[in-house]
Amino acid sequence: MTFPAPLTGVVPPVCTPLTPDREVDVPSLLRLVDHLVEGGVHGLFLLGSTSEAAFLTDAQRALVVEAVVAHVGGQLPVLAGAIDMTTSRVLDHVRAVTAAGARAVVVTAPFYTRTHRAEIARHYRRIADAAPVPVIAYDIPGAVHTKLPADLVLELADDGVLAGLKDSSGDLAGFREVVAGARSLARTTGFAVLTGSELVADAALALGADGVVPGLANVDPHGYVRLYRLARSNDPVGARAEQDRLCALFGMVNAGDPARMGGSSSALGAFKAALYLRGVIDCPATAEPQIPLSAEETERVGKHLAGAGLLQGVSDTPWGWSSPGGH
Amino acid sequence: MTFPAPLTGVVPPVCTPLTPDREVDVPSLLRLVDHLVEGGVHGLFLLGSTSEAAFLTDAQRALVVEAVVAHVGGQLPVLAGAIDMTTSRVLDHVRAVTAAGARAVVVTAPFYTRTHRAEIARHYRRIADAAPVPVIAYDIPGAVHTKLPADLVLELADDGVLAGLKDSSGDLAGFREVVAGARSLARTTGFAVLTGSELVADAALALGADGVVPGLANVDPHGYVRLYRLARSNDPVGARAEQDRLCALFGMVNAGDPARMGGSSSALGAFKAALYLRGVIDCPATAEPQIPLSAEETERVGKHLAGAGLLQGVSDTPWGWSSPGGH
Amino acid sequence: MTFPAPLTGVVPPVCTPLTPDREVDVPSLLRLVDHLVEGGVHGLFLLGSTSEAAFLTDAQRALVVEAVVAHVGGQLPVLAGAIDMTTSRVLDHVRAVTAAGARAVVVTAPFYTRTHRAEIARHYRRIADAAPVPVIAYDIPGAVHTKLPADLVLELADDGVLAGLKDSSGDLAGFREVVAGARSLARTTGFAVLTGSELVADAALALGADGVVPGLANVDPHGYVRLYRLARSNDPVGARAEQDRLCALFGMVNAGDPARMGGSSSALGAFKAALYLRGVIDCPATAEPQIPLSAEETERVGKHLAGAGLLQGVSDTPWGWSSPGGH
Amino acid sequence: MTFPAPLTGVVPPVCTPLTPDREVDVPSLLRLVDHLVEGGVHGLFLLGSTSEAAFLTDAQRALVVEAVVAHVGGQLPVLAGAIDMTTSRVLDHVRAVTAAGARAVVVTAPFYTRTHRAEIARHYRRIADAAPVPVIAYDIPGAVHTKLPADLVLELADDGVLAGLKDSSGDLAGFREVVAGARSLARTTGFAVLTGSELVADAALALGADGVVPGLANVDPHGYVRLYRLARSNDPVGARAEQDRLCALFGMVNAGDPARMGGSSSALGAFKAALYLRGVIDCPATAEPQIPLSAEETERVGKHLAGAGLLQGVSDTPWGWSSPGGH
């Protein structure tokens, strides 16, 4: 299939289910993909932050892309993160994920090294020159400690370097600047402006976002697809009600005790616990060195699911699951 | 050779010379190693930040370690960075660099992902469990945006997880706390406390550091070896004079125009320009997406070399070199 | 007048016009207030960040409140910032501004000192105990380097400590959490959730904000009042169009050259230049040590005004004004 | 007395003892001053961060300076902080503290507002123009979130704007750059380079600092005076031993539980608890909204005192003191 220009709709950053031994659990991954496709999503973003790309080895990354591409065939666009520190290392990932079938790559600003606006531009230009597929910028200052300036994104969009933006910065005002700029750039009609926010997706769509890439859509794809349709059909009141429900559900990310673990362990642990409790995946383990959720913390996740109406029919919820690696 | 416990002396983080096409320039690398060994250094740290580890592909990283290990044989300890985001990825690098002959690995806190004290501890414990060689912690908050707490380093030292610390944090007070703690831990007599500072190496040695790992030692290994010997022979006045000379030389890191490039492009570009001007390496190119120094900026580096007495006899300094990739 | 519970509508943080000698220009201040009242605003927030409260002496602060309160009588609510580092100093300002007639005070988290959640709570509790008027929390991490946690704001709202929140954090997701929490707290029906954003005011209102406190409303109060009414009358398309116009106008904050000055000099300088160009105030000077806009930079502000249709009838725009203190 | 140029020696930032009602306890303050003078200190720095200047009202600040100046007469230089956000507010404090008898003022970069190098320079120039006494720059990025660049400090020193630097940045390399620069500036022979570090005072003196301004010198002035003398008499081994003892004593700043309070409450609470336990001041209360140390936390402080040999002869240590405001 041709990659859509612009990419639109709900494009979840797909979680990477692991076995108790922290290997990729391919059957669970494919069940998760079926769950998302059945939920009506418009694309799949593999190897993003929610996918624990930062934790997966190169072999695991390749396995994820190959398995999913083989499974979904050409039914919907598959994007893959090429998350690494600098240009040459990113290009190695670009080669690997496109060889495995990804139709677009998602790339952050350089990290670990100190960087600069001119270096970020050079980074994306070099990568777009070499990549056989469209390049989408991934603005995630919480991870890379640099914010992509809106005017730089638009400059690179105008030059055909970037095919889109996935904005996980939390800065809706800056996002709006990109939306407005993309609208006024004649040649970037194909540029996709996507928000990574779980919590203000309705607002982002109302101000002109092309799509949403929320981690929580792993847990409740139907909810985000409903939200997207309500927003597109100009029903802001309906969209807001759905968003409010999803905001409450998102509270699960605080399930983990901050005295025991970091925000990533808690949030990714909660998403996986929710998928486990919903029966989608076989094991809620997160990758090392993340701290597993305790039984009590997992129970908190279950309460969020129940509150959002997502645990009907689950009669024997295994609250007491404890991480095989939980020591 | 057995890895020394503790590691002591001057252990430069070895620059990685590149060709104009940004491939590893092995002949230049080996000439640089000879230059360092001739300068009297006590060990070699490959694939650190100064080595542009964040910019090198896995194949380039392996090539660097193999080439250097084959060249130096067992004459002095060779450490290698295993710089990556999280545990499994780091372990892949640990396997690669030890297969290539590294005798110790240097590992940062997790980055890109949000982390936590408990996760940092778990990270080092998992790595030490699996690594066939000693593990040295690399405290570099400027790169990973997390400071290793002194008491955590000491806890892991006491448990035999860590064999040393390379402190590039700039926080001499925290460094002192580790020095003091290591001294009082009976079982960690082998724990090495090393500073990455170019500028307060004399102070670090005076308060008990075992060694120094300064990037500038690529340019002037003799200077840091003199400094180390003066400090060890209780000649603080002599050490301070040598340090003052090296501080002036270090001014080269500001050669690059901050309106055009970031601090890494400027500092690593200056080190490589200096090695080029001194005739040690064939090409001063830095890895993408770093911005090359201009001819004028390179000239500034030359003035620092001349000021430190490191350009005598160079009659035909090629100031006008311009980066082959300088576009 | 009784202070409204909750406070709603457009409540501009009123600029403080200065003379060329950097004294408060009371006639210009009162003309600005008339301009705002004529524009239909619902309240006035004196001594906020946009008012240069951080730059005004205590005597100047008192003069501002006294002059405005005397001028507007009881026609609309007058709030005043009590911006200082810690509890006792804030309480001195609370006494001064309420003596001068302010009907509510706006208070940040402690700053300069390192702080803690428990200390922030204690700070607000002590201040509310002593203040004779309602206390509104001012969440402005860009200034105080601490983000007020949504759950702490809600806890203090529930306890009757806080009467509202002015959120200048840029974090719309956190803002939404306060909106949702305030809605569900029975006893805080009077709690006002206000955004300080110029750029996502429409989104904040759509998700339930009670009002907006945008600095740009000094320049274009009619625009924000229109936006507020469109949002309240459930016309999101109309609100978005007005917001888009205001976003373009807000571009004036980048008028100042970042190589010459900081963001505050540029943004506050632009607001004052715009008020000067529109004929509202006599002199665009900002307080020391801010850098004045140049003639060329002022011209950029004028272009933004013209683009937004705010310079009609100004035939002799004095572009060439240069700061009397511009040295 | 004439203000010394340069200022040298041990110049403690004097704690401000408070009564249980958080008023300035003048008798305790004067006993503390006597304790410091008897300890051999070379100057007194009032209204610094350790003095809780950020917490004291203007009336309390004036009282502190008046009381101490009247008490010490001209026996030793008295400096005072003029800690506030921007130029005009700082100048009001400059007038107040010099009227009260301070012989020099200590001034930070602007804070709360976003700032810029050009604005910082303008700030110090305006203040030096108006101040009747020497101006010392206070580099404290932990409080003001801006680091004073070494080259800017030297430029202002060369222009006669600044009479010295108090460096509380923790960046010894940057400090060294100022020391080296001040040495080479002919006209700034009177420029004083002072470190605020408790923990690397020996290193700072060894590399050329003129003096030290350690908060812990309130607790143990004799220790820092011994350290200063040993450093000045070229006894680095003796200085290091004294410094090691003081580093262990400084551990008291972690007495407070970080789950209950911030770093300021803990550190300033510990200094005051130590002065109380040593019998110097009547009450260990810190200013609002700081959290008081518990009895158990106070006991930890006592153990540090005992470990440093500072509790001899105290037979009835009142461990059980609990804060009158401790609720």
Short mmCIF file of C-alpha atoms in Angstrom, two decimals, chain A residues 22 48-49 53-61 83-89 92-93 95 108 110-116 118-120 122-123 126 138 140 142-145 257-267 287-292 323 325-327, chain B residues 22 48-49 53-61 83-89 92-93 95 108 110-116 118-120 122-123 126 138 140 142-145 257-267 287-292 323 325-327:
data_model
loop_
_atom_site.label_atom_id
_atom_site.label_comp_id
_atom_site.label_asym_id
_atom_site.label_seq_id
_atom_site.Cartn_x
_atom_site.Cartn_y
_atom_site.Cartn_z
CA ARG A 22 11.64 -10.56 28.81
CA GLY A 48 7.73 4.04 19.94
CA SER A 49 8.33 5.00 23.56
CA ALA A 53 11.73 0.75 22.02
CA ALA A 54 14.36 2.17 24.35
CA PHE A 55 14.47 -1.21 26.09
CA LEU A 56 14.38 -3.61 23.15
CA THR A 57 17.51 -5.03 21.57
CA ASP A 58 18.01 -4.67 17.85
CA ALA A 59 16.98 -8.30 17.35
CA GLN A 60 13.80 -7.74 19.33
CA ARG A 61 13.01 -4.60 17.37
CA ILE A 83 15.01 5.57 18.12
CA ASP A 84 18.68 6.13 18.70
CA MET A 85 21.13 8.83 19.67
CA THR A 86 22.48 10.25 16.43
CA THR A 87 22.37 10.10 12.65
CA SER A 88 24.38 7.00 11.76
CA ARG A 89 22.84 4.90 14.47
CA ASP A 92 21.00 1.65 10.87
CA HIS A 93 17.57 1.33 12.46
CA ARG A 95 17.46 0.24 7.26
CA THR A 108 13.58 12.06 17.45
CA PRO A 110 19.61 13.68 18.69
CA PHE A 111 20.02 12.82 22.35
CA TYR A 112 22.73 11.89 24.85
CA THR A 113 24.95 14.36 23.00
CA ARG A 114 24.36 18.06 23.46
CA THR A 115 22.61 19.32 20.37
CA HIS A 116 21.68 22.53 18.53
CA ALA A 118 21.40 23.51 13.17
CA GLU A 119 22.41 19.98 14.13
CA ILE A 120 18.81 18.86 14.48
CA ARG A 122 21.15 18.44 9.61
CA HIS A 123 20.13 15.22 11.37
CA ARG A 126 20.66 13.39 6.35
CA TYR A 138 9.01 12.70 17.03
CA ILE A 140 9.45 14.12 22.90
CA GLY A 142 10.73 14.38 28.19
CA ALA A 143 12.95 11.70 26.64
CA VAL A 144 15.48 13.62 24.56
CA HIS A 145 15.59 16.86 26.57
CA ASP A 257 4.22 3.72 44.04
CA PRO A 258 6.60 6.62 43.22
CA ALA A 259 8.74 5.68 46.20
CA ARG A 260 9.42 2.33 44.53
CA MET A 261 9.63 3.11 40.82
CA GLY A 262 9.83 5.75 38.10
CA GLY A 263 7.06 7.06 35.90
CA SER A 264 7.89 4.74 33.03
CA SER A 265 7.67 1.60 35.15
CA SER A 266 4.34 2.77 36.48
CA ALA A 267 2.73 3.93 33.22
CA ALA A 287 11.53 -4.72 30.25
CA GLU A 288 14.54 -4.33 32.54
CA PRO A 289 15.36 -2.32 34.56
CA GLN A 290 11.77 -1.31 35.06
CA ILE A 291 10.19 -2.31 38.37
CA PRO A 292 7.15 -4.61 38.10
CA SER A 323 5.77 -10.57 38.22
CA GLY A 325 10.84 -11.08 37.61
CA GLY A 326 9.45 -9.22 40.56
CA HIS A 327 12.34 -9.38 42.90
CA ARG B 22 32.81 9.40 8.39
CA GLY B 48 33.29 7.08 25.75
CA SER B 49 31.52 10.36 25.08
CA ALA B 53 30.34 6.56 21.06
CA ALA B 54 26.89 8.11 20.76
CA PHE B 55 27.58 8.66 17.06
CA LEU B 56 29.24 5.38 16.09
CA THR B 57 27.31 2.45 14.66
CA ASP B 58 27.65 -0.93 16.30
CA ALA B 59 29.98 -2.04 13.50
CA GLN B 60 32.18 1.02 14.02
CA ARG B 61 32.24 0.45 17.77
CA ILE B 83 26.62 3.31 26.02
CA ASP B 84 22.97 2.68 25.40
CA MET B 85 19.57 3.45 26.84
CA THR B 86 18.65 0.48 29.01
CA THR B 87 19.73 -2.87 30.34
CA SER B 88 19.26 -5.27 27.44
CA ARG B 89 20.73 -2.90 24.90
CA ASP B 92 24.43 -6.39 23.83
CA HIS B 93 27.23 -3.83 23.80
CA ARG B 95 29.01 -8.74 24.86
CA THR B 108 25.77 5.08 32.41
CA PRO B 110 19.43 4.51 31.90
CA PHE B 111 18.48 7.38 29.63
CA TYR B 112 15.76 8.37 27.17
CA THR B 113 13.33 6.64 29.53
CA ARG B 114 12.44 8.31 32.79
CA THR B 115 14.32 6.54 35.54
CA HIS B 116 14.47 6.14 39.31
CA ALA B 118 15.68 1.75 42.31
CA GLU B 119 15.80 1.24 38.55
CA ILE B 120 19.36 2.53 38.31
CA ARG B 122 18.60 -2.77 39.23
CA HIS B 123 20.23 -1.75 35.94
CA ARG B 126 21.65 -6.95 36.11
CA TYR B 138 29.77 6.51 34.26
CA ILE B 140 27.42 11.98 33.16
CA GLY B 142 24.87 16.32 31.05
CA ALA B 143 24.19 13.38 28.72
CA VAL B 144 21.74 11.17 30.61
CA HIS B 145 20.00 13.84 32.70
CA ASP B 257 30.64 29.68 17.08
CA PRO B 258 27.67 28.92 19.39
CA ALA B 259 25.33 30.54 16.88
CA ARG B 260 26.31 27.85 14.39
CA MET B 261 26.76 24.69 16.44
CA GLY B 262 26.30 22.97 19.78
CA GLY B 263 28.88 22.36 22.47
CA SER B 264 29.67 18.86 21.32
CA SER B 265 30.47 19.93 17.75
CA SER B 266 32.73 22.63 19.11
CA ALA B 267 34.57 20.63 21.78
CA ALA B 287 30.45 12.39 13.08
CA GLU B 288 27.02 13.48 11.80
CA PRO B 289 25.07 15.54 12.59
CA GLN B 290 27.84 17.56 14.20
CA ILE B 291 28.79 20.79 12.42
CA PRO B 292 32.43 20.96 11.23
CA SER B 323 35.88 19.92 6.26
CA GLY B 325 31.75 17.23 4.73
CA GLY B 326 31.41 20.90 5.49
CA HIS B 327 28.20 21.61 3.74
#
